[in-house]
Each structure stands twice: as C-alpha cells, then as structure tokens.
PDB file of C-alpha atoms in Angstrom:
ATOM      1  CA  MET A   1      -8.437 -11.156  22.034  1.00 44.00           C
ATOM      2  CA  LYS A   2      -4.731 -12.339  22.245  1.00 48.00           C
ATOM      3  CA  THR A   3      -5.178 -12.721  18.345  1.00 42.00           C
ATOM      4  CA  TYR A   4      -6.104  -8.816  18.668  1.00 41.00           C
ATOM      5  CA  LYS A   5      -3.075  -7.471  20.705  1.00 49.00           C
ATOM      6  CA  ILE A   6      -0.527  -9.498  18.792  1.00 45.00           C
ATOM      7  CA  VAL A   7      -1.931  -7.677  15.485  1.00 42.00           C
ATOM      8  CA  SER A   8      -2.429  -4.144  16.809  1.00 47.00           C
ATOM      9  CA  LEU A   9       0.933  -4.683  18.751  1.00 48.00           C
ATOM     10  CA  LEU A  10       3.080  -5.056  15.217  1.00 44.00           C
ATOM     11  CA  LEU A  11       0.989  -2.325  12.942  1.00 44.00           C
ATOM     12  CA  LEU A  12       2.416  -0.384  16.409  1.00 48.00           C
ATOM     13  CA  THR A  13       5.243  -1.266  16.692  1.00 48.00           C
ATOM     14  CA  ALA A  14       6.283  -0.653  12.534  1.00 45.00           C
ATOM     15  CA  ALA A  15       4.594   2.482  13.010  1.00 45.00           C
ATOM     16  CA  THR A  16       6.212   4.244  15.579  1.00 47.00           C
ATOM     17  CA  ALA A  17       9.221   3.036  14.173  1.00 45.00           C
ATOM     18  CA  ALA A  18       9.115   4.407  10.782  1.00 44.00           C
ATOM     19  CA  ALA A  19       7.789   7.449  12.734  1.00 45.00           C
ATOM     20  CA  GLN A  20      11.184   8.075  14.540  1.00 46.00           C
ATOM     21  CA  SER A  21      13.018   7.402  12.080  1.00 43.00           C
ATOM     22  CA  ALA A  22      11.707  10.072  10.033  1.00 43.00           C
ATOM     23  CA  ASP A  23      11.721  12.771  12.988  1.00 45.00           C
ATOM     24  CA  SER A  24      15.294  12.034  13.932  1.00 43.00           C
ATOM     25  CA  THR A  25      16.803  12.328  10.042  1.00 43.00           C
ATOM     26  CA  MET A  26      14.303  15.173   8.591  1.00 47.00           C
ATOM     27  CA  ALA A  27      15.893  18.824   9.308  1.00 51.00           C
ATOM     28  CA  GLY A  28      18.985  19.627   6.475  1.00 64.00           C
ATOM     29  CA  ARG A  29      16.660  17.397   3.593  1.00 77.00           C
ATOM     30  CA  ILE A  30      15.326  17.381   0.433  1.00 86.00           C
ATOM     31  CA  SER A  31      11.272  16.542   0.318  1.00 89.00           C
ATOM     32  CA  THR A  32       9.119  15.362  -1.624  1.00 91.00           C
ATOM     33  CA  THR A  33       6.023  15.157  -1.546  1.00 94.00           C
ATOM     34  CA  CYS A  34       2.900  14.161  -3.317  1.00 96.00           C
ATOM     35  CA  TYR A  35      -1.023  13.711  -2.804  1.00 97.00           C
ATOM     36  CA  MET A  36      -2.962  12.055  -5.579  1.00 98.00           C
ATOM     37  CA  LEU A  37      -6.592  10.687  -5.184  1.00 98.00           C
ATOM     38  CA  GLY A  38      -7.586   8.097  -8.071  1.00 98.00           C
ATOM     39  CA  PHE A  39     -10.582   6.171  -9.271  1.00 98.00           C
ATOM     40  CA  GLY A  40     -10.814   2.900 -11.396  1.00 98.00           C
ATOM     41  CA  PRO A  41     -12.002  -1.242 -11.488  1.00 98.00           C
ATOM     42  CA  THR A  42     -11.882  -3.128  -8.159  1.00 98.00           C
ATOM     43  CA  ARG A  43     -12.240  -6.822  -8.014  1.00 98.00           C
ATOM     44  CA  ILE A  44     -12.619  -8.599  -4.757  1.00 97.00           C
ATOM     45  CA  LEU A  45     -13.211 -12.462  -4.260  1.00 97.00           C
ATOM     46  CA  ASP A  46     -13.290 -13.977  -0.156  1.00 96.00           C
ATOM     47  CA  THR A  47     -13.947 -17.479   0.176  1.00 95.00           C
ATOM     48  CA  TYR A  48     -14.603 -16.808   4.308  1.00 95.00           C
ATOM     49  CA  LEU A  49     -18.213 -14.656   2.990  1.00 94.00           C
ATOM     50  CA  SER A  50     -18.934 -16.205  -0.666  1.00 93.00           C
ATOM     51  CA  GLN A  51     -17.792 -18.035  -3.115  1.00 93.00           C
ATOM     52  CA  GLU A  52     -18.963 -15.245  -5.562  1.00 95.00           C
ATOM     53  CA  HIS A  53     -16.502 -13.066  -7.427  1.00 96.00           C
ATOM     54  CA  PHE A  54     -17.495  -9.021  -6.789  1.00 97.00           C
ATOM     55  CA  SER A  55     -16.051  -5.938  -8.817  1.00 98.00           C
ATOM     56  CA  GLY A  56     -17.560  -2.771  -9.484  1.00 98.00           C
ATOM     57  CA  ALA A  57     -15.337   0.720  -8.371  1.00 97.00           C
ATOM     58  CA  GLY A  58     -13.718   2.259  -5.823  1.00 98.00           C
ATOM     59  CA  ALA A  59     -11.795   5.763  -5.125  1.00 98.00           C
ATOM     60  CA  THR A  60      -7.805   5.828  -3.330  1.00 98.00           C
ATOM     61  CA  PHE A  61      -6.648   8.531  -2.015  1.00 98.00           C
ATOM     62  CA  LEU A  62      -2.531   8.428  -1.593  1.00 98.00           C
ATOM     63  CA  ALA A  63       0.072  10.153  -0.453  1.00 97.00           C
ATOM     64  CA  THR A  64       4.135   9.863  -1.068  1.00 96.00           C
ATOM     65  CA  ILE A  65       7.055  11.511   0.664  1.00 95.00           C
ATOM     66  CA  GLU A  66      10.743  11.058  -0.092  1.00 94.00           C
ATOM     67  CA  ARG A  67      13.586  12.586   1.611  1.00 92.00           C
ATOM     68  CA  GLN A  68      17.077  12.608   0.715  1.00 89.00           C
ATOM     69  CA  ARG A  69      20.274  14.919   2.173  1.00 87.00           C
ATOM     70  CA  PRO A  70      21.933  16.837  -0.920  1.00 83.00           C
ATOM     71  CA  GLY A  71      24.922  14.609  -2.567  1.00 81.00           C
ATOM     72  CA  ARG A  72      23.548  11.759  -0.815  1.00 89.00           C
ATOM     73  CA  ARG A  73      22.133   8.151  -2.571  1.00 92.00           C
ATOM     74  CA  TRP A  74      20.263   6.896   0.238  1.00 95.00           C
ATOM     75  CA  SER A  75      16.570   8.246   0.597  1.00 95.00           C
ATOM     76  CA  THR A  76      13.876   7.354   3.133  1.00 95.00           C
ATOM     77  CA  VAL A  77      10.373   6.698   1.807  1.00 96.00           C
ATOM     78  CA  MET A  78       6.933   6.701   3.065  1.00 96.00           C
ATOM     79  CA  GLN A  79       3.558   6.074   1.302  1.00 97.00           C
ATOM     80  CA  HIS A  80      -0.378   6.817   3.139  1.00 97.00           C
ATOM     81  CA  GLN A  81      -3.012   4.204   0.724  1.00 98.00           C
ATOM     82  CA  ALA A  82      -6.301   4.343   2.085  1.00 98.00           C
ATOM     83  CA  ASN A  83      -8.536   2.427  -0.255  1.00 97.00           C
ATOM     84  CA  PHE A  84     -12.246   2.291  -0.271  1.00 98.00           C
ATOM     85  CA  SER A  85     -15.355   0.235  -2.929  1.00 98.00           C
ATOM     86  CA  ARG A  86     -18.193  -1.385  -3.308  1.00 97.00           C
ATOM     87  CA  VAL A  87     -18.566  -4.130  -5.371  1.00 98.00           C
ATOM     88  CA  HIS A  88     -21.192  -6.713  -7.161  1.00 97.00           C
ATOM     89  CA  ASP A  89     -21.618 -10.057  -7.831  1.00 95.00           C
ATOM     90  CA  ARG A  90     -22.369 -11.231 -11.464  1.00 93.00           C
ATOM     91  CA  THR A  91     -26.455 -11.650 -11.124  1.00 92.00           C
ATOM     92  CA  ASP A  92     -26.196  -7.898  -9.440  1.00 92.00           C
ATOM     93  CA  SER A  93     -27.411  -9.723  -5.647  1.00 91.00           C
ATOM     94  CA  GLN A  94     -24.883  -9.236  -3.360  1.00 94.00           C
ATOM     95  CA  THR A  95     -22.974  -6.501  -2.287  1.00 96.00           C
ATOM     96  CA  GLU A  96     -19.735  -5.744  -1.066  1.00 97.00           C
ATOM     97  CA  LEU A  97     -18.358  -2.879   0.748  1.00 97.00           C
ATOM     98  CA  GLU A  98     -13.777  -3.009   0.751  1.00 97.00           C
ATOM     99  CA  GLY A  99     -11.864  -0.995   2.788  1.00 97.00           C
ATOM    100  CA  SER A 100      -8.374  -1.009   3.691  1.00 97.00           C
ATOM    101  CA  TYR A 101      -5.303   1.780   5.434  1.00 98.00           C
ATOM    102  CA  ASN A 102      -2.303   0.906   4.500  1.00 97.00           C
ATOM    103  CA  PHE A 103       1.370   2.217   5.307  1.00 97.00           C
ATOM    104  CA  PHE A 104       4.910   1.583   3.413  1.00 97.00           C
ATOM    105  CA  TRP A 105       8.244   2.483   5.172  1.00 97.00           C
ATOM    106  CA  GLY A 106      11.589   1.960   3.435  1.00 96.00           C
ATOM    107  CA  LYS A 107      14.342   3.155   1.772  1.00 96.00           C
ATOM    108  CA  TYR A 108      15.925   3.454  -1.162  1.00 97.00           C
ATOM    109  CA  TYR A 109      19.365   3.352  -2.349  1.00 97.00           C
ATOM    110  CA  SER A 110      19.964   5.416  -5.735  1.00 96.00           C
ATOM    111  CA  TRP A 111      22.006   5.784  -9.168  1.00 96.00           C
ATOM    112  CA  SER A 112      22.107   8.261 -11.359  1.00 94.00           C
ATOM    113  CA  LEU A 113      23.179   7.719 -15.161  1.00 96.00           C
ATOM    114  CA  LEU A 114      22.627   9.433 -18.672  1.00 95.00           C
ATOM    115  CA  GLY A 115      23.716  12.967 -17.357  1.00 92.00           C
ATOM    116  CA  GLY A 116      20.650  12.424 -14.124  1.00 90.00           C
ATOM    117  CA  ARG A 117      18.374  11.958 -16.923  1.00 95.00           C
ATOM    118  CA  LEU A 118      17.773   8.616 -15.341  1.00 97.00           C
ATOM    119  CA  LYS A 119      17.419   7.988 -11.530  1.00 96.00           C
ATOM    120  CA  LEU A 120      17.768   4.327 -10.451  1.00 97.00           C
ATOM    121  CA  GLN A 121      16.214   3.235  -7.207  1.00 97.00           C
ATOM    122  CA  ALA A 122      16.220   0.197  -5.332  1.00 97.00           C
ATOM    123  CA  GLY A 123      15.815  -1.199  -1.348  1.00 96.00           C
ATOM    124  CA  GLY A 124      13.221  -2.758   0.922  1.00 95.00           C
ATOM    125  CA  MET A 125       9.708  -1.322   2.566  1.00 95.00           C
ATOM    126  CA  ALA A 126       7.813  -2.618   5.091  1.00 96.00           C
ATOM    127  CA  ASP A 127       3.826  -1.935   4.942  1.00 96.00           C
ATOM    128  CA  ALA A 128       1.497  -2.367   7.708  1.00 96.00           C
ATOM    129  CA  ASN A 129      -2.127  -2.669   6.325  1.00 96.00           C
ATOM    130  CA  LEU A 130      -5.189  -2.248   8.193  1.00 97.00           C
ATOM    131  CA  GLY A 131      -8.687  -3.073   6.735  1.00 96.00           C
ATOM    132  CA  PHE A 132     -12.483  -4.860   6.044  1.00 96.00           C
ATOM    133  CA  ILE A 133     -14.514  -6.528   3.982  1.00 97.00           C
ATOM    134  CA  TYR A 134     -17.748  -6.616   4.428  1.00 96.00           C
ATOM    135  CA  ASN A 135     -21.110  -8.660   2.986  1.00 95.00           C
ATOM    136  CA  THR A 136     -24.634  -6.961   2.985  1.00 92.00           C
ATOM    137  CA  SER A 137     -26.560 -10.448   2.641  1.00 89.00           C
ATOM    138  CA  ASN A 138     -24.576 -12.251   5.328  1.00 84.00           C
ATOM    139  CA  GLY A 139     -26.165 -12.993   8.837  1.00 78.00           C
ATOM    140  CA  ASN A 140     -23.623 -14.967  10.194  1.00 78.00           C
ATOM    141  CA  ASN A 141     -19.879 -13.777   9.505  1.00 80.00           C
ATOM    142  CA  PRO A 142     -20.663 -10.841   7.761  1.00 92.00           C
ATOM    143  CA  ALA A 143     -17.400  -9.021   7.253  1.00 93.00           C
ATOM    144  CA  GLN A 144     -13.557 -10.031   6.943  1.00 94.00           C
ATOM    145  CA  ALA A 145     -10.914  -8.692   8.702  1.00 94.00           C
ATOM    146  CA  ARG A 146      -7.552  -7.365   6.727  1.00 93.00           C
ATOM    147  CA  LEU A 147      -4.273  -7.178   8.904  1.00 95.00           C
ATOM    148  CA  HIS A 148      -1.399  -7.955   7.724  1.00 95.00           C
ATOM    149  CA  VAL A 149       2.653  -6.627   7.816  1.00 96.00           C
ATOM    150  CA  ASN A 150       5.026  -7.100   5.029  1.00 95.00           C
ATOM    151  CA  LEU A 151       8.542  -6.626   3.785  1.00 96.00           C
ATOM    152  CA  MET A 152       8.610  -5.953   0.236  1.00 95.00           C
ATOM    153  CA  PRO A 153      12.040  -5.344  -2.342  1.00 96.00           C
ATOM    154  CA  SER A 154      10.899  -2.743  -4.305  1.00 96.00           C
ATOM    155  CA  GLY A 155      12.695  -0.336  -7.450  1.00 96.00           C
ATOM    156  CA  ALA A 156      12.027   2.405  -9.087  1.00 97.00           C
ATOM    157  CA  ALA A 157      13.794   3.816 -12.479  1.00 97.00           C
ATOM    158  CA  THR A 158      12.344   7.558 -13.883  1.00 97.00           C
ATOM    159  CA  TYR A 159      13.686   9.046 -16.364  1.00 97.00           C
ATOM    160  CA  ARG A 160      13.773  13.178 -17.254  1.00 96.00           C
ATOM    161  CA  PHE A 161      13.184  15.304 -20.239  1.00 95.00           C
ATOM    162  CA  ARG A 162      11.669  18.505 -21.626  1.00 93.00           C
ATOM    163  CA  VAL A 163       7.857  18.488 -23.007  1.00 91.00           C
ATOM    164  CA  ALA A 164       7.359  22.102 -25.131  1.00 87.00           C
ATOM    165  CA  GLY A 165      10.446  23.649 -23.021  1.00 87.00           C
ATOM    166  CA  ARG A 166       9.376  22.232 -19.908  1.00 92.00           C
ATOM    167  CA  GLN A 167      10.474  19.928 -17.403  1.00 93.00           C
ATOM    168  CA  ALA A 168       8.826  15.903 -17.903  1.00 96.00           C
ATOM    169  CA  ALA A 169       9.278  12.860 -15.855  1.00 96.00           C
ATOM    170  CA  VAL A 170       8.482   9.495 -16.441  1.00 97.00           C
ATOM    171  CA  ARG A 171       8.617   7.026 -13.117  1.00 97.00           C
ATOM    172  CA  TYR A 172       7.685   3.600 -12.711  1.00 98.00           C
ATOM    173  CA  GLU A 173       7.469   2.277  -9.496  1.00 97.00           C
ATOM    174  CA  LEU A 174       7.363  -1.322  -8.400  1.00 97.00           C
ATOM    175  CA  GLU A 175       6.723  -3.892  -5.271  1.00 96.00           C
ATOM    176  CA  VAL A 176       6.670  -7.744  -4.389  1.00 94.00           C
ATOM    177  CA  PRO A 177       5.845  -8.697  -0.896  1.00 92.00           C
ATOM    178  CA  LEU A 178       9.036 -11.189  -0.096  1.00 93.00           C
ATOM    179  CA  ALA A 179       7.292 -12.556   3.641  1.00 95.00           C
ATOM    180  CA  GLY A 180       5.284 -11.404   6.371  1.00 96.00           C
ATOM    181  CA  LEU A 181       2.811 -12.647   9.143  1.00 96.00           C
ATOM    182  CA  MET A 182      -1.069 -12.401   8.309  1.00 96.00           C
ATOM    183  CA  PHE A 183      -4.126 -12.320  10.400  1.00 95.00           C
ATOM    184  CA  CYS A 184      -6.988 -14.897   8.967  1.00 93.00           C
ATOM    185  CA  PRO A 185      -9.499 -17.146  10.570  1.00 93.00           C
ATOM    186  CA  ASN A 186      -9.086 -21.299   9.775  1.00 92.00           C
ATOM    187  CA  TYR A 187     -11.457 -22.973   7.858  1.00 91.00           C
ATOM    188  CA  GLY A 188     -15.335 -22.864   9.451  1.00 87.00           C
ATOM    189  CA  GLN A 189     -14.141 -20.557  12.209  1.00 89.00           C
ATOM    190  CA  SER A 190     -16.642 -17.774  13.604  1.00 89.00           C
ATOM    191  CA  TYR A 191     -14.834 -14.513  14.584  1.00 89.00           C
ATOM    192  CA  TYR A 192     -17.142 -15.328  18.061  1.00 85.00           C
ATOM    193  CA  GLU A 193     -14.719 -18.163  18.658  1.00 87.00           C
ATOM    194  CA  ILE A 194     -11.656 -16.113  18.116  1.00 87.00           C
ATOM    195  CA  PHE A 195     -12.606 -12.885  20.109  1.00 85.00           C
ATOM    196  CA  GLN A 196     -15.053 -14.195  22.145  1.00 82.00           C
ATOM    197  CA  ARG A 197     -13.675 -17.776  23.293  1.00 85.00           C
ATOM    198  CA  GLY A 198      -9.871 -17.060  22.817  1.00 80.00           C
ATOM    199  CA  ASP A 199      -9.671 -20.321  20.387  1.00 84.00           C
ATOM    200  CA  TYR A 200      -6.568 -19.870  18.194  1.00 87.00           C
ATOM    201  CA  ASP A 201      -6.370 -21.717  15.510  1.00 84.00           C
ATOM    202  CA  ARG A 202      -3.852 -20.290  14.130  1.00 88.00           C
ATOM    203  CA  ASN A 203      -5.012 -17.448  12.661  1.00 92.00           C
ATOM    204  CA  ILE A 204      -1.449 -15.665  13.136  1.00 94.00           C
ATOM    205  CA  VAL A 205      -0.453 -16.688   9.884  1.00 94.00           C
ATOM    206  CA  PRO A 206       3.494 -16.586   7.976  1.00 96.00           C
ATOM    207  CA  VAL A 207       3.282 -15.287   4.451  1.00 95.00           C
ATOM    208  CA  THR A 208       5.336 -15.825   1.636  1.00 94.00           C
ATOM    209  CA  PHE A 209       5.654 -14.764  -2.455  1.00 92.00           C
ATOM    210  CA  ILE A 210       4.386 -18.472  -2.473  1.00 92.00           C
ATOM    211  CA  SER A 211       1.299 -18.295  -0.092  1.00 93.00           C
ATOM    212  CA  ALA A 212       0.526 -15.080  -0.671  1.00 93.00           C
ATOM    213  CA  PRO A 213       1.995 -13.777  -4.068  1.00 92.00           C
ATOM    214  CA  CYS A 214       1.138 -10.219  -4.174  1.00 93.00           C
ATOM    215  CA  PHE A 215       2.993  -6.815  -5.740  1.00 92.00           C
ATOM    216  CA  ARG A 216       1.720  -3.258  -6.440  1.00 96.00           C
ATOM    217  CA  GLN A 217       2.592  -0.870  -9.183  1.00 97.00           C
ATOM    218  CA  GLN A 218       2.878   3.247 -10.440  1.00 97.00           C
ATOM    219  CA  LEU A 219       3.057   4.011 -13.767  1.00 98.00           C
ATOM    220  CA  MET A 220       2.938   8.476 -13.437  1.00 98.00           C
ATOM    221  CA  PHE A 221       4.137  10.863 -15.915  1.00 97.00           C
ATOM    222  CA  ASP A 222       5.310  14.334 -14.581  1.00 96.00           C
ATOM    223  CA  LEU A 223       5.062  17.630 -16.033  1.00 96.00           C
ATOM    224  CA  ASN A 224       6.287  20.636 -14.313  1.00 94.00           C
ATOM    225  CA  ILE A 225       3.764  23.541 -13.013  1.00 90.00           C
ATOM    226  CA  GLY A 226       5.980  25.981 -11.528  1.00 84.00           C
ATOM    227  CA  ARG A 227       8.799  26.390  -9.428  1.00 81.00           C
ATOM    228  CA  THR A 228       8.789  23.837  -6.950  1.00 83.00           C
ATOM    229  CA  SER A 229       5.103  22.328  -8.006  1.00 90.00           C
ATOM    230  CA  THR A 230       3.984  19.779 -10.996  1.00 94.00           C
ATOM    231  CA  LEU A 231       1.333  17.879 -11.940  1.00 96.00           C
ATOM    232  CA  ARG A 232       0.862  14.222 -11.984  1.00 97.00           C
ATOM    233  CA  ILE A 233      -1.030  11.710 -13.544  1.00 98.00           C
ATOM    234  CA  GLY A 234      -0.500   8.173 -13.951  1.00 97.00           C
ATOM    235  CA  TYR A 235      -1.604   4.480 -13.116  1.00 98.00           C
ATOM    236  CA  LEU A 236      -1.614   2.721  -9.737  1.00 98.00           C
ATOM    237  CA  GLY A 237      -2.077  -1.418  -9.861  1.00 98.00           C
ATOM    238  CA  ASP A 238      -2.641  -2.957  -6.027  1.00 97.00           C
ATOM    239  CA  TYR A 239      -2.612  -6.861  -6.572  1.00 96.00           C
ATOM    240  CA  GLN A 240      -3.474  -8.507  -2.913  1.00 95.00           C
ATOM    241  CA  GLN A 241      -4.385 -12.148  -2.795  1.00 95.00           C
ATOM    242  CA  ALA A 242      -3.587 -15.130  -0.458  1.00 95.00           C
ATOM    243  CA  ASP A 243      -4.360 -18.270  -0.598  1.00 95.00           C
ATOM    244  CA  VAL A 244      -4.113 -19.302   3.741  1.00 94.00           C
ATOM    245  CA  ASN A 245      -5.925 -21.629   6.336  1.00 93.00           C
ATOM    246  CA  GLN A 246      -8.467 -23.102   3.307  1.00 93.00           C
ATOM    247  CA  LEU A 247      -9.423 -20.014   2.428  1.00 95.00           C
ATOM    248  CA  LYS A 248      -8.645 -17.745  -0.776  1.00 95.00           C
ATOM    249  CA  SER A 249      -8.743 -14.133  -1.103  1.00 96.00           C
ATOM    250  CA  HIS A 250      -8.223 -11.524  -3.524  1.00 96.00           C
ATOM    251  CA  VAL A 251      -8.473  -7.452  -4.204  1.00 97.00           C
ATOM    252  CA  TYR A 252      -7.379  -6.146  -7.561  1.00 98.00           C
ATOM    253  CA  THR A 253      -7.816  -2.815  -7.936  1.00 98.00           C
ATOM    254  CA  HIS A 254      -6.836  -0.626 -10.652  1.00 98.00           C
ATOM    255  CA  ARG A 255      -6.927   3.217 -10.207  1.00 98.00           C
ATOM    256  CA  LEU A 256      -6.092   5.831 -12.796  1.00 98.00           C
ATOM    257  CA  MET A 257      -4.637   8.485 -10.075  1.00 98.00           C
ATOM    258  CA  LEU A 258      -3.864  12.707  -9.954  1.00 98.00           C
ATOM    259  CA  GLY A 259      -1.964  14.701  -8.169  1.00 97.00           C
ATOM    260  CA  ILE A 260       0.512  17.532  -7.333  1.00 96.00           C
ATOM    261  CA  VAL A 261       4.095  17.067  -6.231  1.00 95.00           C
ATOM    262  CA  ARG A 262       5.689  20.109  -4.338  1.00 92.00           C
ATOM    263  CA  ARG A 263       9.903  19.807  -3.382  1.00 86.00           C
ATOM    264  CA  PHE A 264      11.074  21.888  -0.899  1.00 78.00           C
ATOM    265  CA  GLN A 265      14.695  21.841   1.426  1.00 69.00           C
ATOM    266  CA  LEU A 266      13.684  21.271   5.144  1.00 63.00           C
ATOM    267  CA  ILE A 267      16.509  23.420   7.166  1.00 59.00           C
ATOM    268  CA  ASN A 268      18.304  23.125  10.192  1.00 57.00           C
ATOM    269  CA  TYR A 269      16.705  25.507  12.685  1.00 50.00           C
ATOM    270  CA  ARG A 270      19.028  26.252  15.845  1.00 50.00           C
ATOM    271  CA  PRO A 271      17.831  29.020  17.834  1.00 50.00           C
TER     272      PRO A 271
END
C-alpha cells in the first residue's frame, strides 16, 4: 500500500493547489470556458499485458477554463480531459478497454501582435493523470494502472479574422512533458506483490522526455455564433508513451472535437 499512498498524495496535492489558486484569484477576471466532445481512433501497446498492438476507437471529453485580468499578460488555464477507448488486436481475438482522466493546470504569458489579430502564449502546465488498461482475455494480471504527474512546457498561437462578417479564429496549442513521476510495475512483478505483500521494486519512477517522450496538441477553429458564444471544431492529438522498468507502453489518441466556447466576466461582489 506504500506505493498507492505516495501516488495518491501527489495527485491530491496537485489538484488541491490548483483549486486553491483558482478560488483565490477568480474574481474580476475575464473567463473563457469551453466544453468539447470528440471521437476518433486509438492505438495501444502495453507489454505488461500483451506484446500485441491494439487499435480501435474511443471518445474524449475536454473542458477548458482560462481566466485573465483585463490589461494583464498572465492568464491561468485549467483543463479536464476524460477518455475511454475500446480496442482489439490484429486477429480480433483480444479486447482491451482503456480509460483515463487528466487534470492540467498552468500559467501563460501572452503577446499581442498584428494589431491584436495574433496572440502568442507561452508558459507551463502541471499534468496529473489517473487511468487504466484492462485486457479482457488475461487471467493473471488483466489490468494495468496508469498514474503520472508531469511538468509540461506549453505554448499556443491564436489568429483572429472574419468569415462572412463573423468573428473567427484559428488556434494551435502544444504541450511537451519535460519531467515527472510515473507509477509502473517492474518486469515480471505482479500487482499482488506490490499491494498485498508490499514488495516495492522501483514502482515510482522519475521520467523525462527521453524515457517518456510524449506530446499533446490541439488545432481548433472558432466561429462566433452569438454575443458571448462561439462554435469550436478541431483536432486533439494525445500521444503518451514510456519505456521504463523494461516495459514499453503507448496510448495514441486522435479525436475530431466539437464544442461551445463561452466568454464572460467574473465580478467582485462586496455586500
């Protein structure tokens, strides 16, 4: 249970810090909120469960909240991403189910160029992930837990223009994990040994962009449909992979996303 407690503490600390920061600085800011749902292909490899490559389809829900004070260059960003996929091996004889939840929290510094049409943002994010992969055909060790905490340099570019008299924009966003901690069994180690017998064997592993070369990108098109509402459609690509403890894994997801963006101002209230 030692490993579970360490990972749980890391995830709880990241989420609590983000929530406290958001609550203490929320009032008086302009808030942009986006809710999106997407569908698309998924490819999975996890050599702890199987040497086979699996492919199929999945769905992703993405909620993004960005808050910025008028006239300030710094903004706070939070993203909640939930994913579920069902995949099969090449012979269609094995099935794996994959699910995950990611919480992202970060800060951006922005520059306004070309008369305000181009907005560049650069900063960093913390990413806390909780998930699983379940192989329906395995008798022993049928599931693999997915737990990690990463620090991620991040950048975005937004270009605004008009289409048929309406405000529109194209936005590209990229995150690349730099370093973090990841939970992983060692080669040949069972979950019974980890959690029941308490046999720790380098199960909390420091990772970098070399041992876990991942990245995540978004390309979105916005079209204004009201005074405070915008239609958003685009692509979300999330490429997670790792080579630790003599085990290789990757989860590649490609999603066509559709959602609504709402913008409003949070006002200080003093009775």
